CSV table of C-alpha atoms in Angstrom, one decimal:
chain,number,residue,atom,x,y,z
A,542,MET,CA,-90.2,51.8,-62.9
A,543,LEU,CA,-91.4,54.2,-65.5
A,544,ALA,CA,-88.0,54.4,-67.1
A,545,ILE,CA,-87.9,50.6,-67.3
A,546,LEU,CA,-91.3,50.2,-68.8
A,547,VAL,CA,-91.5,53.2,-71.2
A,548,PRO,CA,-89.5,51.5,-73.9
A,549,PHE,CA,-92.3,48.9,-74.3
A,550,ALA,CA,-94.9,51.7,-74.4
A,551,ILE,CA,-93.0,53.3,-77.2
A,552,GLN,CA,-92.7,50.0,-79.1
A,553,GLN,CA,-96.4,49.3,-78.8
A,554,ALA,CA,-97.3,52.8,-80.0
A,555,PHE,CA,-95.3,52.2,-83.2
A,556,ASP,CA,-96.4,48.6,-83.7
A,557,PRO,CA,-98.3,48.2,-87.0
A,558,VAL,CA,-100.7,45.7,-85.4
A,559,ARG,CA,-102.1,48.6,-83.3
A,560,LYS,CA,-102.4,51.1,-86.1
A,561,HIS,CA,-106.2,50.6,-86.2
A,562,LEU,CA,-106.4,52.2,-82.7
A,563,ASN,CA,-106.8,55.9,-82.3
A,564,GLY,CA,-103.8,58.1,-81.4
A,565,LEU,CA,-104.9,58.5,-77.8
A,566,ARG,CA,-104.9,54.8,-77.1
A,567,ARG,CA,-101.5,54.3,-78.7
A,568,TRP,CA,-99.7,57.3,-77.5
A,569,GLY,CA,-101.5,58.0,-74.2
A,570,PRO,CA,-99.4,55.6,-72.2
A,571,VAL,CA,-96.2,57.1,-73.7
A,572,ALA,CA,-97.3,60.6,-72.8
A,573,LEU,CA,-98.4,59.7,-69.3
A,574,MET,CA,-95.2,57.7,-68.4
A,575,GLY,CA,-92.8,60.1,-70.1
A,576,GLY,CA,-94.5,63.1,-68.6
A,577,ALA,CA,-94.5,61.7,-65.1
A,578,LEU,CA,-90.7,61.0,-65.2
A,579,PRO,CA,-89.6,64.6,-64.8
A,580,LEU,CA,-92.3,65.3,-62.2
A,581,THR,CA,-90.6,62.8,-59.8
A,582,VAL,CA,-87.7,65.4,-59.6
A,583,SER,CA,-85.4,62.4,-59.2
A,584,ARG,CA,-81.9,62.0,-60.7
A,585,THR,CA,-82.6,58.3,-61.1
A,586,SER,CA,-85.7,58.8,-63.3
A,587,ILE,CA,-84.0,61.5,-65.5
A,588,ILE,CA,-81.0,59.2,-66.0
A,589,GLY,CA,-83.3,56.4,-66.9
A,590,ALA,CA,-85.2,58.6,-69.4
A,591,LEU,CA,-82.0,59.8,-71.0
A,592,LEU,CA,-80.8,56.2,-71.4
A,593,VAL,CA,-84.0,55.2,-73.1
A,594,ALA,CA,-83.7,58.1,-75.6
A,595,VAL,CA,-80.0,57.4,-76.2
A,596,ILE,CA,-80.5,53.7,-76.8
A,597,MET,CA,-83.7,53.7,-78.8
A,598,MET,CA,-83.5,56.8,-81.0
A,599,PRO,CA,-80.3,55.9,-83.0
A,600,ARG,CA,-82.1,52.8,-84.3
A,601,TRP,CA,-85.0,54.8,-85.7
A,602,LYS,CA,-85.2,56.2,-89.2
A,603,PRO,CA,-84.2,59.8,-89.6
A,604,GLN,CA,-87.7,61.1,-90.0
A,605,ARG,CA,-88.9,59.4,-86.8
A,606,ARG,CA,-85.7,60.4,-84.9
A,607,TRP,CA,-86.0,64.1,-85.7
A,608,THR,CA,-89.7,64.1,-84.9
A,609,ALA,CA,-88.9,62.6,-81.5
A,610,ILE,CA,-86.1,65.2,-80.9
A,611,GLY,CA,-88.6,68.0,-81.7
A,612,LEU,CA,-91.2,66.5,-79.4
A,613,LEU,CA,-88.6,66.3,-76.5
A,614,ILE,CA,-87.6,69.9,-77.0
A,615,GLY,CA,-91.3,71.0,-77.1
A,616,SER,CA,-92.0,69.0,-74.0
A,617,VAL,CA,-89.2,70.7,-72.1
A,618,ALA,CA,-90.6,74.1,-73.2
A,619,CYS,CA,-94.1,73.1,-72.0
A,620,PHE,CA,-92.8,72.0,-68.6
A,621,LYS,CA,-91.0,75.3,-68.2
A,622,VAL,CA,-94.2,77.2,-68.9
A,623,ILE,CA,-96.7,74.9,-67.1
A,624,ILE,CA,-94.5,74.2,-64.0
A,625,PRO,CA,-92.1,77.1,-63.5
A,626,GLY,CA,-88.9,76.1,-61.7
A,627,LEU,CA,-89.1,72.4,-62.5
A,628,ILE,CA,-86.4,72.4,-65.2
A,629,GLY,CA,-84.2,74.6,-63.0
A,630,THR,CA,-84.6,72.3,-60.1
A,631,ILE,CA,-83.6,69.3,-62.2
A,632,THR,CA,-80.5,71.0,-63.6
A,633,THR,CA,-79.5,72.1,-60.1
A,634,LEU,CA,-79.7,68.4,-59.0
A,635,PHE,CA,-77.2,67.4,-61.6
A,636,ALA,CA,-75.0,70.5,-61.1
A,637,THR,CA,-74.6,69.9,-57.4
A,638,PHE,CA,-74.0,66.2,-58.1
A,639,LEU,CA,-71.2,67.0,-60.5
A,640,ASN,CA,-69.7,69.6,-58.2
A,641,ASN,CA,-70.0,67.2,-55.2
A,642,SER,CA,-71.8,69.9,-53.3
A,643,ASP,CA,-75.1,68.0,-52.8
A,644,SER,CA,-75.8,66.8,-49.2
A,645,SER,CA,-77.5,63.6,-50.3
A,646,THR,CA,-74.6,62.7,-52.6
A,647,GLN,CA,-72.1,63.3,-49.8
A,648,ALA,CA,-74.2,61.2,-47.4
A,649,ARG,CA,-74.1,58.3,-49.9
A,650,THR,CA,-70.3,58.5,-50.5
A,651,VAL,CA,-69.7,58.4,-46.8
A,652,LYS,CA,-71.4,55.0,-46.7
A,653,TYR,CA,-68.9,53.6,-49.2
A,654,SER,CA,-66.2,53.6,-46.5
A,655,ALA,CA,-68.6,52.6,-43.7
A,656,ILE,CA,-69.5,49.4,-45.5
A,657,VAL,CA,-65.9,48.2,-46.1
A,658,PRO,CA,-65.6,46.4,-42.7
A,659,TYR,CA,-68.7,44.3,-43.5
A,660,LEU,CA,-67.3,43.4,-46.8
A,661,THR,CA,-63.9,42.3,-45.5
A,662,GLU,CA,-65.6,40.0,-42.9
A,663,ARG,CA,-67.3,37.8,-45.4
A,664,PRO,CA,-66.0,38.8,-48.9
A,665,TRP,CA,-67.1,35.7,-50.9
A,666,PHE,CA,-70.7,34.9,-49.8
A,667,GLY,CA,-71.7,37.8,-47.6
A,668,ARG,CA,-73.9,37.9,-44.6
A,669,GLY,CA,-77.0,36.4,-46.3
A,670,PHE,CA,-79.6,37.8,-48.7
A,671,GLY,CA,-82.0,40.3,-47.0
A,672,THR,CA,-80.0,40.5,-43.7
A,673,PHE,CA,-78.3,43.9,-44.2
A,674,MET,CA,-81.4,45.7,-43.0
A,675,PRO,CA,-81.5,49.5,-42.5
A,676,ASP,CA,-83.0,49.2,-39.0
A,677,LEU,CA,-79.8,47.3,-37.9
A,678,TYR,CA,-77.2,48.9,-40.2
A,679,PHE,CA,-77.9,51.7,-42.7
A,680,PHE,CA,-79.3,52.4,-46.2
A,681,THR,CA,-76.7,51.7,-48.9
A,682,ASP,CA,-78.6,53.4,-51.8
A,683,ASN,CA,-76.6,51.2,-54.1
A,684,GLU,CA,-77.7,47.7,-55.1
A,685,TYR,CA,-74.2,46.5,-56.0
A,686,MET,CA,-72.8,47.6,-52.6
A,687,LEU,CA,-75.8,45.9,-50.9
A,688,ALA,CA,-75.2,42.7,-52.9
A,689,LEU,CA,-71.5,42.7,-51.8
A,690,ALA,CA,-72.6,43.0,-48.2
A,691,GLU,CA,-75.3,40.4,-48.3
A,692,MET,CA,-74.1,37.9,-51.0
A,693,GLY,CA,-70.4,38.7,-51.3
A,694,ALA,CA,-68.4,38.7,-54.6
A,695,VAL,CA,-70.2,35.5,-55.8
A,696,GLY,CA,-73.6,37.2,-55.3
A,697,LEU,CA,-72.4,40.4,-57.1
A,698,VAL,CA,-71.2,38.3,-60.1
A,699,ALA,CA,-74.6,36.5,-60.1
A,700,LEU,CA,-76.5,39.8,-60.1
A,701,LEU,CA,-74.4,41.3,-62.9
A,702,THR,CA,-75.0,38.1,-64.9
A,703,LEU,CA,-78.7,38.7,-64.6
A,704,PHE,CA,-78.4,42.2,-65.9
A,705,ILE,CA,-76.1,41.2,-68.7
A,706,THR,CA,-78.5,38.4,-69.6
A,707,GLY,CA,-81.3,40.9,-70.1
A,708,ILE,CA,-79.1,43.0,-72.3
A,709,HIS,CA,-78.0,40.0,-74.3
A,710,GLN,CA,-81.6,38.8,-74.8
A,711,GLY,CA,-82.6,42.2,-76.2
A,712,GLY,CA,-79.6,42.3,-78.6
A,713,ALA,CA,-80.2,38.7,-79.8
A,714,ILE,CA,-83.9,39.4,-80.5
A,715,ARG,CA,-83.0,42.4,-82.5
A,716,ARG,CA,-80.4,40.5,-84.6
A,717,LEU,CA,-82.6,37.4,-85.2
A,718,ALA,CA,-85.9,39.2,-85.8
A,719,ARG,CA,-87.3,39.1,-89.4
A,720,THR,CA,-89.8,42.0,-89.0
A,721,GLU,CA,-89.2,45.6,-88.0
A,722,SER,CA,-91.8,45.3,-85.2
A,723,ASP,CA,-89.8,42.4,-83.6
A,724,ARG,CA,-86.6,44.3,-84.0
A,725,GLU,CA,-88.0,47.3,-82.1
A,726,LEU,CA,-89.3,45.0,-79.4
A,727,GLY,CA,-85.8,43.5,-79.0
A,728,GLN,CA,-84.5,47.1,-78.7
A,729,ALA,CA,-87.1,47.8,-76.0
A,730,PHE,CA,-85.9,44.8,-74.0
A,731,PHE,CA,-82.3,46.0,-74.5
A,732,ALA,CA,-83.1,49.5,-73.4
A,733,SER,CA,-85.0,48.3,-70.3
A,734,ALA,CA,-82.2,46.0,-69.2
A,735,VAL,CA,-79.6,48.8,-69.6
A,736,VAL,CA,-81.7,51.2,-67.6
A,737,ALA,CA,-82.1,48.5,-64.8
A,738,LEU,CA,-78.3,47.9,-64.8
A,739,VAL,CA,-77.4,51.6,-64.5
A,740,ILE,CA,-80.0,52.9,-62.1
A,741,SER,CA,-79.4,50.0,-59.7
A,742,ALA,CA,-76.3,51.9,-58.7
A,743,THR,CA,-78.4,54.8,-57.4
A,744,PHE,CA,-80.7,52.9,-54.9
A,745,ASP,CA,-81.0,49.5,-53.3
A,746,ALA,CA,-83.1,48.2,-56.2
A,747,LEU,CA,-84.0,44.6,-55.1
A,748,GLY,CA,-85.1,46.0,-51.8
A,749,PHE,CA,-88.2,47.2,-53.5
A,750,ALA,CA,-90.6,44.5,-54.4
A,751,MET,CA,-92.1,46.3,-57.4
A,752,PHE,CA,-88.7,46.8,-59.0
A,753,ALA,CA,-87.7,43.2,-58.3
A,754,GLY,CA,-90.9,41.8,-59.7
A,755,ILE,CA,-90.9,43.8,-62.9
A,756,PHE,CA,-87.2,43.2,-63.5
A,757,PHE,CA,-87.6,39.4,-63.3
A,758,LEU,CA,-90.8,39.6,-65.3
A,759,THR,CA,-89.1,41.4,-68.1
A,760,LEU,CA,-86.1,39.1,-67.9
A,761,GLY,CA,-88.4,36.0,-68.2
A,762,ALA,CA,-90.4,37.6,-71.0
A,763,GLY,CA,-87.3,38.5,-73.0
A,764,GLY,CA,-86.0,34.9,-72.6
A,765,SER,CA,-89.3,33.5,-73.7
A,766,TYR,CA,-89.6,35.8,-76.7
A,767,LEU,CA,-86.0,35.0,-77.7
A,768,GLY,CA,-86.9,31.3,-77.7
A,769,PHE,CA,-89.8,32.1,-80.1
A,770,ILE,CA,-87.6,34.1,-82.4
A,771,ARG,CA,-84.9,31.4,-82.4
A,772,ARG,CA,-87.4,28.6,-83.2
A,773,GLU,CA,-88.7,30.7,-86.1
A,774,ALA,CA,-85.2,31.3,-87.4
A,775,GLU,CA,-84.4,27.6,-87.2
A,776,ALA,CA,-87.6,26.6,-88.9
A,777,GLU,CA,-86.9,29.0,-91.8
A,778,ALA,CA,-83.3,27.7,-92.1
A,779,GLU,CA,-84.6,24.0,-92.2
A,780,ALA,CA,-87.2,24.9,-94.8
A,781,ALA,CA,-84.5,26.6,-96.9
A,782,GLU,CA,-82.4,23.4,-96.8
A,783,VAL,CA,-85.2,21.0,-97.6
A,784,ARG,CA,-86.9,23.1,-100.3
A,785,PRO,CA,-84.3,22.5,-103.1
A,786,ALA,CA,-84.2,18.8,-102.5
A,787,ALA,CA,-88.0,18.5,-102.7
A,788,LEU,CA,-88.1,20.0,-106.2
A,789,PRO,CA,-88.5,17.4,-109.0
A,790,PRO,CA,-85.5,16.9,-111.2
A,791,VAL,CA,-85.5,19.0,-114.4
A,792,PRO,CA,-85.6,16.6,-117.4
A,793,GLU,CA,-82.6,17.0,-119.7
A,794,PRO,CA,-83.4,18.2,-123.2
A,795,ARG,CA,-83.9,15.4,-125.8
A,796,THR,CA,-81.1,15.8,-128.4
A,797,ASP,CA,-82.1,12.7,-130.4
A,798,ALA,CA,-85.5,14.0,-131.6
A,799,PRO,CA,-84.5,14.5,-135.2
A,800,ALA,CA,-83.0,11.0,-135.4
A,801,ARG,CA,-86.2,9.5,-134.1
A,802,ARG,CA,-88.3,11.4,-136.7
A,803,GLU,CA,-86.0,10.3,-139.5
A,804,ALA,CA,-86.3,6.6,-138.4
A,805,ALA,CA,-90.0,6.8,-138.1
A,806,SER,CA,-90.3,8.3,-141.7
A,807,GLN,CA,-88.1,5.5,-143.1
A,808,LEU,CA,-90.3,2.9,-141.4
A,809,VAL,CA,-93.5,4.4,-142.9
A,810,GLU,CA,-91.9,4.5,-146.4
A,811,SER,CA,-90.9,0.8,-146.1
């Protein structure tokens, strides 16, 4: 949850509209959420935090990017001093995962073969949403595997469509936005959707009401904001088309002025 929401905290901290607030009010949420992520001692949270950094930092200007890298390195050093053993525990989690020597990882991979019979029974529409309960079967620790068991291939495609929709919304907001603040908000929606897509492979995401609620809330908010941005872009395009036609025609220069003056002088003389 923290990894999904921290991109918006970062965007709000950089938002020029909030510059009148003091640094604690703008950066306090970022520090609390970012600082709590490693304290969970969870591979999922660390993967989510890394995804946020990899997605958001390349879009920043070099000065902001290098400042953020320096703060991250300083934060790791502070955690190493304040909480001895935390960084070592986290690195051990990933080392055992890569070496396939972690007991929790082995327990999860065993479930991949255990769930195959349930998938072959009802491959297209599954057994029904919410019916593959751990009390009756077992924990899948993988939302995509759980979706196959409960909703079949059709349900898995629908779930992936939701995740890809969130990613598309963030990218579309970033492309259509006219201000830097709106572009950064689009990048926050993009990063949040990518984090949700990736970490859903590490636990049964929709089985947790808080994750499901926040995911659909951010999905709806991204779609709504994309609608605002598109209407603004269409209004600007229409104004650009109408504006030249509304201008009064420029009068052509009078080339017969000398002839008129000569005729008038002759009339006066006569």
